[in-house]
PDB file of C-alpha atoms in Angstrom:
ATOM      1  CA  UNK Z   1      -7.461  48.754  21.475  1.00  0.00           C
ATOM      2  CA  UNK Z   2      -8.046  45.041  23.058  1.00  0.00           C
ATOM      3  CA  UNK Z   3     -11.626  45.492  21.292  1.00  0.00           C
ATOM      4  CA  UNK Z   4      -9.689  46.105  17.631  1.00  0.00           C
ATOM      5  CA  UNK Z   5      -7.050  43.855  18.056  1.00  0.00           C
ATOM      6  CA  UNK Z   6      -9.883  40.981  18.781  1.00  0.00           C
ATOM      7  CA  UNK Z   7     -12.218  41.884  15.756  1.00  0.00           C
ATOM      8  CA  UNK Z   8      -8.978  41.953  13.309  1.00  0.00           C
ATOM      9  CA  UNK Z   9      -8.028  38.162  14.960  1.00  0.00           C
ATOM     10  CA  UNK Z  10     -11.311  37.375  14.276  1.00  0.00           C
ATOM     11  CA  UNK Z  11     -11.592  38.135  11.271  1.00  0.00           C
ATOM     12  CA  UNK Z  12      -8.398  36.737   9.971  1.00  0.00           C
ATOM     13  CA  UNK Z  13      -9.113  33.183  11.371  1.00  0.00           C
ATOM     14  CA  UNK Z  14     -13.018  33.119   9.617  1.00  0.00           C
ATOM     15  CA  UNK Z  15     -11.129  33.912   6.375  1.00  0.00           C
ATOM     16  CA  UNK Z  16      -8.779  30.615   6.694  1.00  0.00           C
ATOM     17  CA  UNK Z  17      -9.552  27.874   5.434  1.00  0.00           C
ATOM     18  CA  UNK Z  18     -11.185  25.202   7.575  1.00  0.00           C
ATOM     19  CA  UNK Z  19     -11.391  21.382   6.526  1.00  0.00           C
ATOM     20  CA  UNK Z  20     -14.765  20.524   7.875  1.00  0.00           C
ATOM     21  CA  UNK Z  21     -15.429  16.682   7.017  1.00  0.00           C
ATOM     22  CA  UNK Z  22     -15.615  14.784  10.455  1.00  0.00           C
ATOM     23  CA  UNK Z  23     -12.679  11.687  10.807  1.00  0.00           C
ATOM     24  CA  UNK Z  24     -14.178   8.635  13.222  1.00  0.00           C
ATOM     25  CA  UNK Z  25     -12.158   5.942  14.381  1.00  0.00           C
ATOM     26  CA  UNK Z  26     -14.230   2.287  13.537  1.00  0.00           C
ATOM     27  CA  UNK Z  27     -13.639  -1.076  13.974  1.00  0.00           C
ATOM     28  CA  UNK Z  28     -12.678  -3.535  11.108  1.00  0.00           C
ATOM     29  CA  UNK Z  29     -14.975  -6.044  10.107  1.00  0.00           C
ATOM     30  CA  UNK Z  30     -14.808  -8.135   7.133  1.00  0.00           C
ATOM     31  CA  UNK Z  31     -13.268  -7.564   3.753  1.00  0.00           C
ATOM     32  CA  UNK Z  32     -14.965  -7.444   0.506  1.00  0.00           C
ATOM     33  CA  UNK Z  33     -12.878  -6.658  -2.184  1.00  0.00           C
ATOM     34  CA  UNK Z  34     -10.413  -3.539  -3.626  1.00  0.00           C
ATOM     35  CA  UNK Z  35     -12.828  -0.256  -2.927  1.00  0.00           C
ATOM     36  CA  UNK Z  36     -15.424  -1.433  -0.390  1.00  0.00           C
ATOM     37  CA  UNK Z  37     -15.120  -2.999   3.108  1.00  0.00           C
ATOM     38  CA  UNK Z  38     -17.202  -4.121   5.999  1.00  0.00           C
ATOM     39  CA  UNK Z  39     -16.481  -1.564   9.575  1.00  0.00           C
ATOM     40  CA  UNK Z  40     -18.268  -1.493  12.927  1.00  0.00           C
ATOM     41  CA  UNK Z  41     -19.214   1.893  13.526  1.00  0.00           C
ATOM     42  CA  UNK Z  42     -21.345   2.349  16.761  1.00  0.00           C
ATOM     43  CA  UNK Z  43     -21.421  -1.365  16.822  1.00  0.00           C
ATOM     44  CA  UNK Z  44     -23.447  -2.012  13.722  1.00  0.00           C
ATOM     45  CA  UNK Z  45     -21.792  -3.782  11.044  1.00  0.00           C
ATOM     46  CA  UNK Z  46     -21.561  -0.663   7.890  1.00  0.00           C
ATOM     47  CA  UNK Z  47     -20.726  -1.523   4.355  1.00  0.00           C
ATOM     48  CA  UNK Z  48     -18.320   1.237   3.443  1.00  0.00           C
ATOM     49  CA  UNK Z  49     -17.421   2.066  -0.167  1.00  0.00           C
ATOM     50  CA  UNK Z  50     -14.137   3.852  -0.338  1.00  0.00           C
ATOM     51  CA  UNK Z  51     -15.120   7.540  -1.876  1.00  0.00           C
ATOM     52  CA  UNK Z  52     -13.604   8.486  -5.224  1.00  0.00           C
ATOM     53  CA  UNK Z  53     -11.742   5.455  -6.380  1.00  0.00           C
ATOM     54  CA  UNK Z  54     -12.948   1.972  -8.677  1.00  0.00           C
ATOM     55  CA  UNK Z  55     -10.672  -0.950  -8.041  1.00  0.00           C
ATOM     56  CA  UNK Z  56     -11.656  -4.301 -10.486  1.00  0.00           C
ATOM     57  CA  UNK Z  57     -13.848  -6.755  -9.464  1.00  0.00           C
ATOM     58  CA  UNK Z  58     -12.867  -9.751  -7.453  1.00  0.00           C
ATOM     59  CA  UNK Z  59     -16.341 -11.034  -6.343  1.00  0.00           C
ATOM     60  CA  UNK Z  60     -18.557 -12.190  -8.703  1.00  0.00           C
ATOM     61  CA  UNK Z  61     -16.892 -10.930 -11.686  1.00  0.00           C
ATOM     62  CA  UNK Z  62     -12.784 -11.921 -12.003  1.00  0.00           C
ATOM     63  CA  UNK Z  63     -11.159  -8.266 -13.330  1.00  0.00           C
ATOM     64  CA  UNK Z  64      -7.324  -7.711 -14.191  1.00  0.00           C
ATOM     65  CA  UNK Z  65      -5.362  -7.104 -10.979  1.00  0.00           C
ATOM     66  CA  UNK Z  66      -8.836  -6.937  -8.912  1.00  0.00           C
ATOM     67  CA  UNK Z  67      -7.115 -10.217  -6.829  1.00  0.00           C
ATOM     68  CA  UNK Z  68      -4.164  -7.798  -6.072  1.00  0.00           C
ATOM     69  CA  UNK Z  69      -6.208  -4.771  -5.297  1.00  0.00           C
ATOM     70  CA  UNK Z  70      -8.740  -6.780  -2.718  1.00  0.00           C
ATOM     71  CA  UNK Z  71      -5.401  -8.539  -1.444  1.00  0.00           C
ATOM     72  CA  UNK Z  72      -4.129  -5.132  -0.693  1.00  0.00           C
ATOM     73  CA  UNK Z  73      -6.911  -3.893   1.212  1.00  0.00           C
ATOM     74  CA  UNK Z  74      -7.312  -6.764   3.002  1.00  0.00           C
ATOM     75  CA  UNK Z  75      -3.910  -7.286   4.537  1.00  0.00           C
ATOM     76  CA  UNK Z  76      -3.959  -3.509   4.824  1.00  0.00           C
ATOM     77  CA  UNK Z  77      -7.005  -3.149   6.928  1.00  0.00           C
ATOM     78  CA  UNK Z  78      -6.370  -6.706   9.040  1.00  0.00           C
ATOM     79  CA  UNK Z  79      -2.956  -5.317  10.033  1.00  0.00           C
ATOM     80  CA  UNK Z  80      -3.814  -1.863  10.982  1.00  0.00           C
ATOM     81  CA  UNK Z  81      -3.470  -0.508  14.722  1.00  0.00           C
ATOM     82  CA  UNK Z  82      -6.112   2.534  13.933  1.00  0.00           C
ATOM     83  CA  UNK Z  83      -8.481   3.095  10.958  1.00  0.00           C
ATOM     84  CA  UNK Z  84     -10.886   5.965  10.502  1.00  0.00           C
ATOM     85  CA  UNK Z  85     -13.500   6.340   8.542  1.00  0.00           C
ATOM     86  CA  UNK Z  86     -13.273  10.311   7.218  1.00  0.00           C
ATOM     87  CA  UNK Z  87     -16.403  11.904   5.782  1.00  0.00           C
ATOM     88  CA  UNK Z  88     -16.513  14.257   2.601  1.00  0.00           C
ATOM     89  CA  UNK Z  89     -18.906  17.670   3.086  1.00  0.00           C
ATOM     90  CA  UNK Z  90     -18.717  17.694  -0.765  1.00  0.00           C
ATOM     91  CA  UNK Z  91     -20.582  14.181  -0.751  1.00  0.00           C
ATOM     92  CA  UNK Z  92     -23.970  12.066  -0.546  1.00  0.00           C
ATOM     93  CA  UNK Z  93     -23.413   9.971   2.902  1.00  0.00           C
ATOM     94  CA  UNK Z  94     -24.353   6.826   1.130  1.00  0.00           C
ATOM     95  CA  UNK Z  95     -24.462   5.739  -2.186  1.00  0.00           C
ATOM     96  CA  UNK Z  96     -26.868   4.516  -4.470  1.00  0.00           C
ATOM     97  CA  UNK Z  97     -27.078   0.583  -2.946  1.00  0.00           C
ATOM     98  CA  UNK Z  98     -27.152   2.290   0.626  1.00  0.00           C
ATOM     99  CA  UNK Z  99     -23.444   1.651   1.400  1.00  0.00           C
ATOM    100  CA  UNK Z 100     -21.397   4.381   3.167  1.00  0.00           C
ATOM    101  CA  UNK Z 101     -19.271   6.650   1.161  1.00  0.00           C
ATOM    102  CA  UNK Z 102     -16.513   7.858   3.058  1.00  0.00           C
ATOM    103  CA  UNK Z 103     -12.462   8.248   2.902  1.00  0.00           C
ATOM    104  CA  UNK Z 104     -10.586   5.440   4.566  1.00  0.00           C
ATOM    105  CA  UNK Z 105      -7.284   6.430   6.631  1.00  0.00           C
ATOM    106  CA  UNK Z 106      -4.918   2.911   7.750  1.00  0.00           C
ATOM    107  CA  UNK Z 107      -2.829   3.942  10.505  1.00  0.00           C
ATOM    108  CA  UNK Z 108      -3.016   8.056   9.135  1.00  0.00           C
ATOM    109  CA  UNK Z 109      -2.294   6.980   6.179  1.00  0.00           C
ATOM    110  CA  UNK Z 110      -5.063   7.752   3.369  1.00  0.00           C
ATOM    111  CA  UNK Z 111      -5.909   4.055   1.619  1.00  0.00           C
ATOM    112  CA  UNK Z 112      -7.282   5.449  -1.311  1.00  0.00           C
ATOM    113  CA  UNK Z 113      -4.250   7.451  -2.171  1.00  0.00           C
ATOM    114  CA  UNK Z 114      -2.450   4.217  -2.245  1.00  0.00           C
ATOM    115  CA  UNK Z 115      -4.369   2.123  -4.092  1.00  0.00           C
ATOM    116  CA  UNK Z 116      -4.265   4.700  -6.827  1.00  0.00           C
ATOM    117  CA  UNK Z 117      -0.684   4.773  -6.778  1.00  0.00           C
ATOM    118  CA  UNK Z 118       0.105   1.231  -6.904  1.00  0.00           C
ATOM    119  CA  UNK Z 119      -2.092   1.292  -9.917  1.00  0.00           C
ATOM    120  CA  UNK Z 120      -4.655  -0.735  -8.234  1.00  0.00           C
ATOM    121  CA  UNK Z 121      -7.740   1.605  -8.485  1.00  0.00           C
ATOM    122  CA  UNK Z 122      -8.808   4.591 -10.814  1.00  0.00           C
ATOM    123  CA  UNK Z 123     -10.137   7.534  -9.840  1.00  0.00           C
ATOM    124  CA  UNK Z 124     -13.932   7.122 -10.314  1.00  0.00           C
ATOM    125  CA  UNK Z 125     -17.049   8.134  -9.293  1.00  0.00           C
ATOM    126  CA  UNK Z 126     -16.501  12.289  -8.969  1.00  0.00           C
ATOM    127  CA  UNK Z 127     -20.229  13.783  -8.072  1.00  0.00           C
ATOM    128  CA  UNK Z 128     -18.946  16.304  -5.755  1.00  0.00           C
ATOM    129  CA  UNK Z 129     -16.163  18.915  -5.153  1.00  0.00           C
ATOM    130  CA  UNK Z 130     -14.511  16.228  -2.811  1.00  0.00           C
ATOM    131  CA  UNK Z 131     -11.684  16.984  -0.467  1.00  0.00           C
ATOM    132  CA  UNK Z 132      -8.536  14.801  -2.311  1.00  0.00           C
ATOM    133  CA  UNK Z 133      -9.642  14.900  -5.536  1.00  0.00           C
ATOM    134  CA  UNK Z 134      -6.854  16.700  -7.241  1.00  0.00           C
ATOM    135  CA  UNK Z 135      -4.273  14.204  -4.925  1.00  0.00           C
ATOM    136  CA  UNK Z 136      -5.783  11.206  -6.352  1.00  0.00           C
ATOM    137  CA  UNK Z 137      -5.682  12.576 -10.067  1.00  0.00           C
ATOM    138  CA  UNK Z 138      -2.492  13.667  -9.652  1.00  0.00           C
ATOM    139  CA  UNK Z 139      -1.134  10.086  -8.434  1.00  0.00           C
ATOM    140  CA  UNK Z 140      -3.131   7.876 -10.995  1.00  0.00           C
ATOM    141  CA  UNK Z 141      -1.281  10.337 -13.616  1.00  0.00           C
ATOM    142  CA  UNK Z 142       1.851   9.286 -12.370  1.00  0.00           C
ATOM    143  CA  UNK Z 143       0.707   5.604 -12.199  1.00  0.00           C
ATOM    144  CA  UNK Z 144      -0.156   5.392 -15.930  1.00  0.00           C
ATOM    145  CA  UNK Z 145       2.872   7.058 -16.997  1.00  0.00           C
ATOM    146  CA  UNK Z 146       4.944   4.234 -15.402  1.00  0.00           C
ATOM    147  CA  UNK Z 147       2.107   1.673 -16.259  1.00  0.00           C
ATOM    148  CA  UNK Z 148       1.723   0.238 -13.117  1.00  0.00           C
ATOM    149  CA  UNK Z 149      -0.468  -2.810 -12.579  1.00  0.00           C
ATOM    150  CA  UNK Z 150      -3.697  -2.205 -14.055  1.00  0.00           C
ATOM    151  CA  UNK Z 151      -2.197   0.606 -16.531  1.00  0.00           C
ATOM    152  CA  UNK Z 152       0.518  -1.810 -18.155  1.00  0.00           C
ATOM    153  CA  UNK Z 153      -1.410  -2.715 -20.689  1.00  0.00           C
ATOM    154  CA  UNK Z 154      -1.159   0.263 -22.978  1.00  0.00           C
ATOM    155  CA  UNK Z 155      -4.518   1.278 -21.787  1.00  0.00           C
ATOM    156  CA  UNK Z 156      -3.388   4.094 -20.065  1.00  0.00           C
ATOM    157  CA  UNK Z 157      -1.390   5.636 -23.615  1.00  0.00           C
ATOM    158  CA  UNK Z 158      -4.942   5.418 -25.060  1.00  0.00           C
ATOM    159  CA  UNK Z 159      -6.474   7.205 -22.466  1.00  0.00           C
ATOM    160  CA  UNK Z 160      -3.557   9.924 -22.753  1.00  0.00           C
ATOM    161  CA  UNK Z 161      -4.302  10.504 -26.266  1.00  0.00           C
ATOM    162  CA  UNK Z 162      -8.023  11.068 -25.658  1.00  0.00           C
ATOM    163  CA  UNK Z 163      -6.614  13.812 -22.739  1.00  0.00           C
ATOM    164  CA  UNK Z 164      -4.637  15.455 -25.018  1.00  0.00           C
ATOM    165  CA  UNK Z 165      -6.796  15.503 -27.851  1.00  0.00           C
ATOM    166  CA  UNK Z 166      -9.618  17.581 -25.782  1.00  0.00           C
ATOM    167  CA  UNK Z 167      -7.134  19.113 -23.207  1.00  0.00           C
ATOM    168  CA  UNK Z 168      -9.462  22.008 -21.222  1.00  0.00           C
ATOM    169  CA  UNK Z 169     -11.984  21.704 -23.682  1.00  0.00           C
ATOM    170  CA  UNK Z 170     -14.420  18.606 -23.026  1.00  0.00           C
ATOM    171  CA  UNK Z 171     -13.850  15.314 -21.700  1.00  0.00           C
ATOM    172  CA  UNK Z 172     -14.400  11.467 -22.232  1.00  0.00           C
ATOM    173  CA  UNK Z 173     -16.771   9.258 -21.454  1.00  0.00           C
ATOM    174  CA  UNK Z 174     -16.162   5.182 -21.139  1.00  0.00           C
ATOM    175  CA  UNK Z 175     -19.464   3.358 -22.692  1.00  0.00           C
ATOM    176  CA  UNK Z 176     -18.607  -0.022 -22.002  1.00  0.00           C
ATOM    177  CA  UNK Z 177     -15.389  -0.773 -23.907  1.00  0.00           C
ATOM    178  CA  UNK Z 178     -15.607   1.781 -26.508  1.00  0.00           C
ATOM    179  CA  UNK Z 179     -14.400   5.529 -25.199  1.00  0.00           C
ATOM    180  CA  UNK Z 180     -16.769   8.965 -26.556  1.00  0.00           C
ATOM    181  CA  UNK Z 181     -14.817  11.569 -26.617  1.00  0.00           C
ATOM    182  CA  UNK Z 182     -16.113  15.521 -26.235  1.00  0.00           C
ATOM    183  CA  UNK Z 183     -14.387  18.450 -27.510  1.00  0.00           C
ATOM    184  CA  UNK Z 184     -16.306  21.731 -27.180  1.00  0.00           C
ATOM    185  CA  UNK Z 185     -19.660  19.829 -27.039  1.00  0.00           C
ATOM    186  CA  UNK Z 186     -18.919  18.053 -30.009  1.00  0.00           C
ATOM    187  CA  UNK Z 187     -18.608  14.329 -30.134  1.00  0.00           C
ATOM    188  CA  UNK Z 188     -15.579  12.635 -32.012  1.00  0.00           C
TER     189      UNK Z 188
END
């Protein structure tokens, strides 16, 4: 009995879900602007770019509201008692330039999720099945609706028309300033 009543706990708890990406707490080093930072993790200065979100530029190149979004991280980060650095299973470790991709948590609370709320960052940069995804989508939906910051321009009604126009049949792609849509394979 002991034997059956093991095997059927067993096998309930394999079929629940389990979130598997690992959470580390690091150091804050430097700021660089709205969706990447500098951390110490194992006490070698990492360039981290925050998974699954674009902020505008504030470096080189001066973007709409990217002053507010880097401002935001940066007081954010300097002013936190714990951040962690959370990696996705459902993504590369680094990117492209060699930075580290991961999710950023300020005193448990997700950064990324907040940026995209305040209308500060898009949701960008899906190559994966990542772990918030659907979160983020959901609150950058919300943040065009009541055009906040970067999404007060109208650009966010444009964007809405292009959704509706291909809703669950294509999507849209952004070349440069000029937006592609695809319905059913077909460009429009």
């Amino acid at each position: 009995m002991k034997k059956i009543m093991f095997f059927c706990l067993f096998t309930i708890m394999a079929m629940l879900p389990v979130q598997a990406n690992t959470r580390e707490e690091v150091e804050f080093g430097k700021c660089t602007d709205g969706d990447t930072a500098h951390f110490k993790i194992d006490g070698k200065d990492t360039t981290v770019r925050f998974l699954a979100i674009n902020a505008p530029e504030y470096t080189k190149t001066k973007e709409p509201y990217g002053k507010e979004a880097s401002a935001y991280v940066c007081d954010a980060l300097k002013s936190a008692e714990t951040i962690e650095l959370e990696y996705d299973d459902g993504s590369e470790k680094l990117d492209k330039y060699g930075r580290t991709l991961a999710w950023v948590y300020v005193d448990d609370v997700l950064l990324q999720e907040e940026l995209v709320k305040r209308g500060l960052a898009e949701v960008k940069y899906l190559y994966g099945d990542y772990a918030y995804t659907k979160e983020l989508q959901t609150l950058e939906k919300e943040a065009k609706k009541e055009k906040i910051n970067m999404w007060s321009d109208g650009k966010a009604a444009k964007e809405a028309q292009y959704d509706t126009v291909c809703a669950g049949s294509g999507g849209r792609r952004r070349i440069d300033y000029f937006w592609l849509v695809f319905c059913e394979g077909q460009a429009q």
